[in-house]
Structures are given as C-alpha cells and as structure tokens.
C-alpha cells in the first residue's frame, strides 16, 4: 500500500537522479576532451575571446612559417656572398703574390679556376630558382661561360638580372624585401676577369703589360670585394631583423595559446574533484530512491 505522497517523491527523486546523471556525463566528457564545451556556443561569454585569439594565432603561425622560410633563403644568400668574397679575395692575394715574386707560373690556371667558382656562385639556386636573378628568375643571371667569353660579353650583356627583390609578409602590414642581383655584386669582379683575360695567357715570367694588367685587376677586385661586402652586410641586417620578427611571432603564439587554453580548456584538478563529488551524489540518490521505493503504509503500521 503506497502513501499518497509516494508518486511525488518518486518523481522528484527521478528528476534529481537524471540531473545528477547529466552532470556526471558532462564532467566525464570534459575529462575525455579536456575542453569546457564541444562548441563555441557552449563557451558562453568566452566565445568571442576564444574565436578572436584563434584567428590571431592562425595569422601569427603563418607569419612564423614565412619567417622560417625567409631565414633559410637569407642564409643561402649569406653563404654564397661569403663564398664570392672569399673567391675574389683569394684571387686578389694570388695576384699580389705573383707581382711580388715577379713570377706568374701557374697563375693562368688559378685565374680560370677562380672565374669558374665565381660564376657558379652568381648562378647559385634555391629550389631551382636563381638566387641572384632579381625578378628575372627564368634566366641564368650570369651568362658568361668561360674566362675567354668575358672578352665578348661586356657590361650588361654579361648579366640577365635586375634589381627586383623578393617580399615576405612577416606581420600585419609589415613586409621585408630582400635579395640582390648578380650584376650588383659581380660587375666590378667581371671587369677584373676581363682585364686578366685580355692580358693572358700568363706564362712563367710576366711582361710589363701583364704586370700593369695585374695591378689594374687588383684595383678592380678591390671594388668588387667592396660591393660584395656591402651586399652581405645588408643581407646580415635583414637576417637579424627576420630573426627578431620570428622570435616575436613565437612569443605572441605562446601568449595566444595561453588565452585560448584559459577560455576553452578545463581545470583537470577541479574536474577530478567534481567527478568524485558527482559520483558520490549519484550513488546517494540511487540509495535513497531504493529505500523510498520500498516504503509503504503497511511497513508503517506493521
């Protein structure tokens, strides 16, 4: 025999159990996903903050990727410009030595080897694209194939490069331009090789005309080395700038990820406490429901 209030108690306890079950399921989902909600709508007041931070993070990560690629390209410029300077400086020293000794034995081979090395540097590529071509990337920037060809290809005819530069977007409204043409770093050095080609071939003992040519080539190499050093110094400045921007992007990324985490991620320690409390509450509800379900007026009057 049930009491008059029995159905009401059952209904109230059933609702309480369902609510406890729903809370427990929600908490278990938070534990599994680590997130406060499965949709932006579930974040409530943090929705706008989270979406905004994610948008900024996407842009920041894109800038960081571009910065990394740009840094790689600038490193290639640095390596090749350094190589070009080394080639020209070594040749200049060899010419000085030959003049000082008054003996040019083996100098012809040295000059030809230096020319080949210098030409290869000016035609260096990145992913098949010439580094020193400017905007004319479909052409080989330095067109002179051998030391002898310097006599027939003079000035602009020896180069297929221009002053066009690459542009990298590394921040909102922040573009970095970089690159240098083969004609800028190779023009004076080419004149030195042309002077040497016209005076050669060099045997064991140089003539007076050849000595004069060696002196002239040394002066031309001085100018060429200066042009290369200027270009490499500018490239180094760009490298430092890009590195700073990359570090800034990385720092912003860390901050934005923290903002997103604060908005979206649950406090796992607190969730663990909630989960234990909710399980205890649900077990208690089951126990109370079982006891009340067994009560009747017969038990009361017995």
mmCIF file of C-alpha atoms in Angstrom:
data_model
loop_
_atom_site.group_PDB
_atom_site.id
_atom_site.type_symbol
_atom_site.label_atom_id
_atom_site.label_comp_id
_atom_site.label_asym_id
_atom_site.label_seq_id
_atom_site.Cartn_x
_atom_site.Cartn_y
_atom_site.Cartn_z
ATOM 1 C CA UNK A 1 0.000 0.000 0.000
ATOM 2 C CA UNK A 2 1.680 3.254 -1.168
ATOM 3 C CA UNK A 3 1.359 6.520 0.619
ATOM 4 C CA UNK A 4 -0.369 9.445 -1.069
ATOM 5 C CA UNK A 5 2.988 11.258 -1.447
ATOM 6 C CA UNK A 6 4.845 8.238 -2.834
ATOM 7 C CA UNK A 7 4.410 9.098 -6.573
ATOM 8 C CA UNK A 8 5.506 12.685 -5.909
ATOM 9 C CA UNK A 9 8.617 11.515 -4.063
ATOM 10 C CA UNK A 10 9.428 9.087 -6.837
ATOM 11 C CA UNK A 11 9.043 11.790 -9.465
ATOM 12 C CA UNK A 12 11.216 14.252 -7.526
ATOM 13 C CA UNK A 13 13.941 11.676 -6.886
ATOM 14 C CA UNK A 14 13.831 10.534 -10.510
ATOM 15 C CA UNK A 15 14.363 14.109 -11.677
ATOM 16 C CA UNK A 16 17.209 14.543 -9.203
ATOM 17 C CA UNK A 17 18.850 11.329 -10.441
ATOM 18 C CA UNK A 18 18.522 12.411 -14.072
ATOM 19 C CA UNK A 19 20.110 15.769 -13.303
ATOM 20 C CA UNK A 20 22.947 14.083 -11.430
ATOM 21 C CA UNK A 21 23.449 11.675 -14.329
ATOM 22 C CA UNK A 22 23.521 14.568 -16.834
ATOM 23 C CA UNK A 23 26.081 16.455 -14.743
ATOM 24 C CA UNK A 24 28.205 13.333 -14.451
ATOM 25 C CA UNK A 25 28.086 12.748 -18.221
ATOM 26 C CA UNK A 26 29.103 16.380 -18.848
ATOM 27 C CA UNK A 27 32.002 16.091 -16.434
ATOM 28 C CA UNK A 28 33.136 12.809 -17.998
ATOM 29 C CA UNK A 29 33.105 14.496 -21.420
ATOM 30 C CA UNK A 30 35.236 17.302 -20.011
ATOM 31 C CA UNK A 31 37.713 14.750 -18.674
ATOM 32 C CA UNK A 32 37.842 12.941 -22.041
ATOM 33 C CA UNK A 33 38.178 16.061 -24.222
ATOM 34 C CA UNK A 34 39.917 18.435 -21.842
ATOM 35 C CA UNK A 35 37.557 21.145 -23.102
ATOM 36 C CA UNK A 36 34.845 23.109 -21.339
ATOM 37 C CA UNK A 37 32.455 22.688 -24.268
ATOM 38 C CA UNK A 38 32.242 20.903 -27.612
ATOM 39 C CA UNK A 39 31.011 24.012 -29.448
ATOM 40 C CA UNK A 40 31.796 27.722 -29.323
ATOM 41 C CA UNK A 41 28.232 28.361 -28.166
ATOM 42 C CA UNK A 42 28.946 26.291 -25.092
ATOM 43 C CA UNK A 43 31.724 28.649 -24.024
ATOM 44 C CA UNK A 44 29.269 31.417 -23.246
ATOM 45 C CA UNK A 45 30.975 34.742 -22.582
ATOM 46 C CA UNK A 46 34.379 33.356 -23.613
ATOM 47 C CA UNK A 47 33.223 32.628 -27.169
ATOM 48 C CA UNK A 48 34.268 35.933 -28.741
ATOM 49 C CA UNK A 49 37.561 35.929 -26.856
ATOM 50 C CA UNK A 50 38.397 32.405 -27.999
ATOM 51 C CA UNK A 51 37.476 32.971 -31.649
ATOM 52 C CA UNK A 52 39.472 36.203 -31.755
ATOM 53 C CA UNK A 53 42.521 34.567 -30.178
ATOM 54 C CA UNK A 54 42.361 31.620 -32.589
ATOM 55 C CA UNK A 55 42.170 33.962 -35.578
ATOM 56 C CA UNK A 56 45.203 35.895 -34.341
ATOM 57 C CA UNK A 57 47.060 32.638 -33.653
ATOM 58 C CA UNK A 58 46.469 31.414 -37.216
ATOM 59 C CA UNK A 59 47.933 34.621 -38.638
ATOM 60 C CA UNK A 60 50.844 34.536 -36.205
ATOM 61 C CA UNK A 61 51.692 30.935 -37.103
ATOM 62 C CA UNK A 62 51.515 31.799 -40.808
ATOM 63 C CA UNK A 63 53.930 34.700 -40.271
ATOM 64 C CA UNK A 64 56.250 32.421 -38.301
ATOM 65 C CA UNK A 65 56.272 29.911 -41.169
ATOM 66 C CA UNK A 66 57.107 32.636 -43.696
ATOM 67 C CA UNK A 67 59.825 33.946 -41.379
ATOM 68 C CA UNK A 68 61.409 30.491 -41.174
ATOM 69 C CA UNK A 69 61.437 30.138 -44.963
ATOM 70 C CA UNK A 70 62.806 33.655 -45.382
ATOM 71 C CA UNK A 71 65.554 32.952 -42.846
ATOM 72 C CA UNK A 72 66.577 29.901 -44.876
ATOM 73 C CA UNK A 73 66.786 31.933 -48.083
ATOM 74 C CA UNK A 74 68.777 34.675 -46.375
ATOM 75 C CA UNK A 75 71.186 32.037 -45.071
ATOM 76 C CA UNK A 76 71.731 30.868 -48.645
ATOM 77 C CA UNK A 77 72.419 34.450 -49.713
ATOM 78 C CA UNK A 78 74.898 34.768 -46.853
ATOM 79 C CA UNK A 79 76.686 31.531 -47.754
ATOM 80 C CA UNK A 80 77.010 32.432 -51.437
ATOM 81 C CA UNK A 81 78.006 36.044 -50.851
ATOM 82 C CA UNK A 82 80.641 34.869 -48.392
ATOM 83 C CA UNK A 83 81.877 32.372 -50.968
ATOM 84 C CA UNK A 84 82.022 35.070 -53.670
ATOM 85 C CA UNK A 85 84.004 37.357 -51.361
ATOM 86 C CA UNK A 86 86.379 34.523 -50.468
ATOM 87 C CA UNK A 87 86.961 33.684 -54.143
ATOM 88 C CA UNK A 88 87.684 37.302 -55.084
ATOM 89 C CA UNK A 89 89.879 37.896 -52.019
ATOM 90 C CA UNK A 90 91.909 34.751 -52.616
ATOM 91 C CA UNK A 91 92.439 35.674 -56.271
ATOM 92 C CA UNK A 92 93.481 39.190 -55.276
ATOM 93 C CA UNK A 93 96.069 37.741 -52.884
ATOM 94 C CA UNK A 94 97.339 35.394 -55.595
ATOM 95 C CA UNK A 95 97.792 38.344 -57.981
ATOM 96 C CA UNK A 96 99.697 40.266 -55.302
ATOM 97 C CA UNK A 97 101.928 37.279 -54.689
ATOM 98 C CA UNK A 98 102.654 36.852 -58.391
ATOM 99 C CA UNK A 99 103.546 40.531 -58.717
ATOM 100 C CA UNK A 100 105.769 40.422 -55.653
ATOM 101 C CA UNK A 101 107.704 37.390 -56.866
ATOM 102 C CA UNK A 102 107.766 38.534 -60.473
ATOM 103 C CA UNK A 103 106.695 35.029 -61.421
ATOM 104 C CA UNK A 104 103.295 34.047 -62.843
ATOM 105 C CA UNK A 105 103.867 30.316 -63.188
ATOM 106 C CA UNK A 106 100.515 28.546 -62.641
ATOM 107 C CA UNK A 107 98.637 31.865 -62.399
ATOM 108 C CA UNK A 108 96.612 31.246 -65.550
ATOM 109 C CA UNK A 109 95.094 28.098 -64.072
ATOM 110 C CA UNK A 110 94.421 29.915 -60.798
ATOM 111 C CA UNK A 111 92.580 32.723 -62.612
ATOM 112 C CA UNK A 112 90.455 30.292 -64.628
ATOM 113 C CA UNK A 113 89.543 28.274 -61.523
ATOM 114 C CA UNK A 114 88.607 31.467 -59.662
ATOM 115 C CA UNK A 115 86.423 32.565 -62.571
ATOM 116 C CA UNK A 116 84.592 29.225 -62.646
ATOM 117 C CA UNK A 117 83.980 29.369 -58.887
ATOM 118 C CA UNK A 118 82.765 32.968 -59.078
ATOM 119 C CA UNK A 119 80.433 32.186 -61.999
ATOM 120 C CA UNK A 120 78.953 29.190 -60.149
ATOM 121 C CA UNK A 121 78.277 31.370 -57.122
ATOM 122 C CA UNK A 122 76.486 34.036 -59.164
ATOM 123 C CA UNK A 123 74.312 31.302 -60.701
ATOM 124 C CA UNK A 124 73.502 29.611 -57.395
ATOM 125 C CA UNK A 125 69.903 28.460 -57.000
ATOM 126 C CA UNK A 126 67.341 27.709 -54.319
ATOM 127 C CA UNK A 127 64.897 25.012 -55.340
ATOM 128 C CA UNK A 128 65.899 25.500 -58.964
ATOM 129 C CA UNK A 129 65.313 29.274 -58.864
ATOM 130 C CA UNK A 130 68.395 31.530 -59.303
ATOM 131 C CA UNK A 131 69.190 33.456 -56.135
ATOM 132 C CA UNK A 132 70.820 36.434 -57.840
ATOM 133 C CA UNK A 133 68.412 36.923 -60.753
ATOM 134 C CA UNK A 134 66.206 39.577 -59.185
ATOM 135 C CA UNK A 135 62.778 39.305 -60.804
ATOM 136 C CA UNK A 136 64.144 37.585 -63.928
ATOM 137 C CA UNK A 137 64.080 34.125 -62.382
ATOM 138 C CA UNK A 138 63.502 32.325 -65.675
ATOM 139 C CA UNK A 139 67.028 33.213 -66.865
ATOM 140 C CA UNK A 140 70.556 32.388 -65.748
ATOM 141 C CA UNK A 141 71.778 35.617 -64.096
ATOM 142 C CA UNK A 142 75.430 35.345 -65.153
ATOM 143 C CA UNK A 143 75.702 34.484 -68.840
ATOM 144 C CA UNK A 144 79.487 34.270 -69.268
ATOM 145 C CA UNK A 145 80.508 30.648 -69.665
ATOM 146 C CA UNK A 146 84.293 30.887 -69.509
ATOM 147 C CA UNK A 147 87.140 33.305 -68.822
ATOM 148 C CA UNK A 148 87.668 33.768 -72.571
ATOM 149 C CA UNK A 149 83.986 34.718 -73.017
ATOM 150 C CA UNK A 150 84.475 37.790 -70.810
ATOM 151 C CA UNK A 151 86.094 39.485 -73.807
ATOM 152 C CA UNK A 152 82.956 39.165 -75.940
ATOM 153 C CA UNK A 153 80.280 39.703 -73.274
ATOM 154 C CA UNK A 154 80.797 43.110 -71.744
ATOM 155 C CA UNK A 155 78.810 45.086 -69.159
ATOM 156 C CA UNK A 156 75.064 44.471 -69.124
ATOM 157 C CA UNK A 157 75.347 41.831 -71.838
ATOM 158 C CA UNK A 158 77.034 39.540 -69.314
ATOM 159 C CA UNK A 159 74.103 39.633 -66.883
ATOM 160 C CA UNK A 160 70.442 38.697 -67.062
ATOM 161 C CA UNK A 161 69.493 40.050 -63.637
ATOM 162 C CA UNK A 162 67.723 43.147 -62.360
ATOM 163 C CA UNK A 163 67.144 44.963 -59.074
ATOM 164 C CA UNK A 164 63.879 43.169 -58.292
ATOM 165 C CA UNK A 165 63.656 41.816 -54.751
ATOM 166 C CA UNK A 166 61.582 39.184 -53.010
ATOM 167 C CA UNK A 167 58.975 40.306 -50.499
ATOM 168 C CA UNK A 168 57.987 38.432 -47.342
ATOM 169 C CA UNK A 169 54.930 39.396 -45.257
ATOM 170 C CA UNK A 170 56.077 38.868 -41.665
ATOM 171 C CA UNK A 171 53.410 40.806 -39.803
ATOM 172 C CA UNK A 172 50.247 42.841 -40.220
ATOM 173 C CA UNK A 173 51.289 45.496 -42.717
ATOM 174 C CA UNK A 174 54.937 44.513 -42.310
ATOM 175 C CA UNK A 175 56.807 43.459 -45.464
ATOM 176 C CA UNK A 176 60.512 42.636 -45.644
ATOM 177 C CA UNK A 177 62.247 42.973 -49.011
ATOM 178 C CA UNK A 178 65.479 41.109 -49.678
ATOM 179 C CA UNK A 179 67.756 39.866 -52.419
ATOM 180 C CA UNK A 180 70.452 41.275 -54.704
ATOM 181 C CA UNK A 181 71.153 40.942 -58.421
ATOM 182 C CA UNK A 182 74.221 39.276 -59.915
ATOM 183 C CA UNK A 183 75.088 42.486 -61.767
ATOM 184 C CA UNK A 184 75.335 44.366 -58.463
ATOM 185 C CA UNK A 185 77.818 42.025 -56.823
ATOM 186 C CA UNK A 186 79.595 40.775 -59.946
ATOM 187 C CA UNK A 187 80.069 43.821 -62.164
ATOM 188 C CA UNK A 188 83.429 45.009 -60.842
ATOM 189 C CA UNK A 189 84.777 41.481 -60.433
ATOM 190 C CA UNK A 190 83.824 40.755 -64.044
ATOM 191 C CA UNK A 191 85.899 43.738 -65.155
ATOM 192 C CA UNK A 192 88.871 42.283 -63.269
ATOM 193 C CA UNK A 193 88.449 38.930 -65.015
ATOM 194 C CA UNK A 194 88.128 40.692 -68.379
ATOM 195 C CA UNK A 195 91.381 42.569 -67.709
ATOM 196 C CA UNK A 196 93.129 39.309 -66.844
ATOM 197 C CA UNK A 197 91.670 37.514 -69.871
ATOM 198 C CA UNK A 198 92.878 40.280 -72.193
ATOM 199 C CA UNK A 199 96.376 40.184 -70.687
ATOM 200 C CA UNK A 200 96.713 36.399 -70.716
ATOM 201 C CA UNK A 201 97.663 33.754 -71.061
ATOM 202 C CA UNK A 202 100.244 34.099 -68.310
ATOM 203 C CA UNK A 203 103.449 32.115 -68.569
ATOM 204 C CA UNK A 204 106.296 31.866 -66.113
ATOM 205 C CA UNK A 205 107.618 35.420 -66.436
ATOM 206 C CA UNK A 206 105.093 38.286 -66.842
ATOM 207 C CA UNK A 207 105.656 41.058 -69.372
ATOM 208 C CA UNK A 208 105.465 44.701 -68.366
ATOM 209 C CA UNK A 209 101.993 44.880 -69.920
ATOM 210 C CA UNK A 210 100.895 41.868 -67.896
ATOM 211 C CA UNK A 211 102.266 43.383 -64.706
ATOM 212 C CA UNK A 212 100.241 46.516 -65.393
ATOM 213 C CA UNK A 213 97.176 44.348 -66.032
ATOM 214 C CA UNK A 214 97.662 42.537 -62.723
ATOM 215 C CA UNK A 215 97.778 45.865 -60.874
ATOM 216 C CA UNK A 216 94.632 47.033 -62.653
ATOM 217 C CA UNK A 217 92.843 43.747 -61.891
ATOM 218 C CA UNK A 218 93.754 44.074 -58.208
ATOM 219 C CA UNK A 219 92.139 47.539 -58.082
ATOM 220 C CA UNK A 220 89.040 46.205 -59.837
ATOM 221 C CA UNK A 221 88.853 43.278 -57.427
ATOM 222 C CA UNK A 222 89.066 45.730 -54.515
ATOM 223 C CA UNK A 223 85.935 47.433 -55.806
ATOM 224 C CA UNK A 224 84.267 44.088 -56.453
ATOM 225 C CA UNK A 225 85.011 42.835 -52.951
ATOM 226 C CA UNK A 226 83.601 46.070 -51.536
ATOM 227 C CA UNK A 227 80.356 45.588 -53.483
ATOM 228 C CA UNK A 228 80.013 42.033 -52.214
ATOM 229 C CA UNK A 229 80.707 43.068 -48.615
ATOM 230 C CA UNK A 230 78.095 45.828 -48.839
ATOM 231 C CA UNK A 231 75.503 43.369 -50.151
ATOM 232 C CA UNK A 232 76.338 40.810 -47.478
ATOM 233 C CA UNK A 233 76.176 43.418 -44.714
ATOM 234 C CA UNK A 234 72.677 44.387 -45.867
ATOM 235 C CA UNK A 235 71.731 40.722 -46.034
ATOM 236 C CA UNK A 236 73.014 40.248 -42.486
ATOM 237 C CA UNK A 237 70.881 43.159 -41.286
ATOM 238 C CA UNK A 238 67.841 41.531 -42.877
ATOM 239 C CA UNK A 239 68.728 38.223 -41.224
ATOM 240 C CA UNK A 240 68.802 39.855 -37.792
ATOM 241 C CA UNK A 241 65.507 41.642 -38.490
ATOM 242 C CA UNK A 242 63.782 38.451 -39.636
ATOM 243 C CA UNK A 243 65.112 36.537 -36.625
ATOM 244 C CA UNK A 244 63.701 39.195 -34.303
ATOM 245 C CA UNK A 245 60.316 39.058 -36.033
ATOM 246 C CA UNK A 246 60.312 35.255 -35.858
ATOM 247 C CA UNK A 247 61.057 35.345 -32.121
ATOM 248 C CA UNK A 248 58.307 37.915 -31.598
ATOM 249 C CA UNK A 249 55.852 35.737 -33.522
ATOM 250 C CA UNK A 250 56.798 32.735 -31.393
ATOM 251 C CA UNK A 251 56.281 34.735 -28.194
ATOM 252 C CA UNK A 252 52.881 36.006 -29.405
ATOM 253 C CA UNK A 253 51.917 32.451 -30.273
ATOM 254 C CA UNK A 254 52.636 31.303 -26.713
ATOM 255 C CA UNK A 255 50.521 34.134 -25.274
ATOM 256 C CA UNK A 256 47.614 33.439 -27.643
ATOM 257 C CA UNK A 257 47.698 29.718 -26.893
ATOM 258 C CA UNK A 258 47.510 30.568 -23.186
ATOM 259 C CA UNK A 259 44.472 32.796 -23.800
ATOM 260 C CA UNK A 260 42.792 30.036 -25.809
ATOM 261 C CA UNK A 261 43.573 27.482 -23.129
ATOM 262 C CA UNK A 262 42.127 29.718 -20.403
ATOM 263 C CA UNK A 263 38.942 30.147 -22.441
ATOM 264 C CA UNK A 264 38.463 26.576 -23.665
ATOM 265 C CA UNK A 265 40.364 24.117 -21.504
ATOM 266 C CA UNK A 266 39.052 22.724 -18.245
ATOM 267 C CA UNK A 267 40.893 22.735 -14.934
ATOM 268 C CA UNK A 268 41.553 18.989 -14.728
ATOM 269 C CA UNK A 269 42.219 19.115 -10.984
ATOM 270 C CA UNK A 270 38.858 20.775 -10.329
ATOM 271 C CA UNK A 271 37.114 18.456 -12.773
ATOM 272 C CA UNK A 272 38.502 15.436 -10.925
ATOM 273 C CA UNK A 273 37.054 16.807 -7.666
ATOM 274 C CA UNK A 274 33.699 17.488 -9.357
ATOM 275 C CA UNK A 275 33.650 13.991 -10.835
ATOM 276 C CA UNK A 276 34.197 12.364 -7.433
ATOM 277 C CA UNK A 277 31.523 14.539 -5.804
ATOM 278 C CA UNK A 278 29.007 13.883 -8.568
ATOM 279 C CA UNK A 279 29.549 10.127 -8.398
ATOM 280 C CA UNK A 280 29.030 10.232 -4.649
ATOM 281 C CA UNK A 281 25.863 12.304 -5.062
ATOM 282 C CA UNK A 282 24.506 9.959 -7.724
ATOM 283 C CA UNK A 283 25.211 6.875 -5.596
ATOM 284 C CA UNK A 284 23.417 8.545 -2.693
ATOM 285 C CA UNK A 285 20.424 9.332 -4.919
ATOM 286 C CA UNK A 286 20.255 5.695 -6.017
ATOM 287 C CA UNK A 287 20.372 4.581 -2.367
ATOM 288 C CA UNK A 288 17.634 6.996 -1.261
ATOM 289 C CA UNK A 289 15.477 6.067 -4.243
ATOM 290 C CA UNK A 290 15.810 2.370 -3.402
ATOM 291 C CA UNK A 291 14.840 2.934 0.238
ATOM 292 C CA UNK A 292 11.851 5.129 -0.573
ATOM 293 C CA UNK A 293 10.682 2.692 -3.215
ATOM 294 C CA UNK A 294 10.449 0.015 -0.510
ATOM 295 C CA UNK A 295 8.355 2.124 1.881
ATOM 296 C CA UNK A 296 4.531 1.719 2.168
ATOM 297 C CA UNK A 297 1.817 2.239 4.764
ATOM 298 C CA UNK A 298 1.955 -1.457 5.501
ATOM 299 C CA UNK A 299 5.550 -1.030 6.688
ATOM 300 C CA UNK A 300 4.473 1.982 8.726
ATOM 301 C CA UNK A 301 1.658 0.209 10.607
ATOM 302 C CA UNK A 302 3.352 -3.134 10.941
#
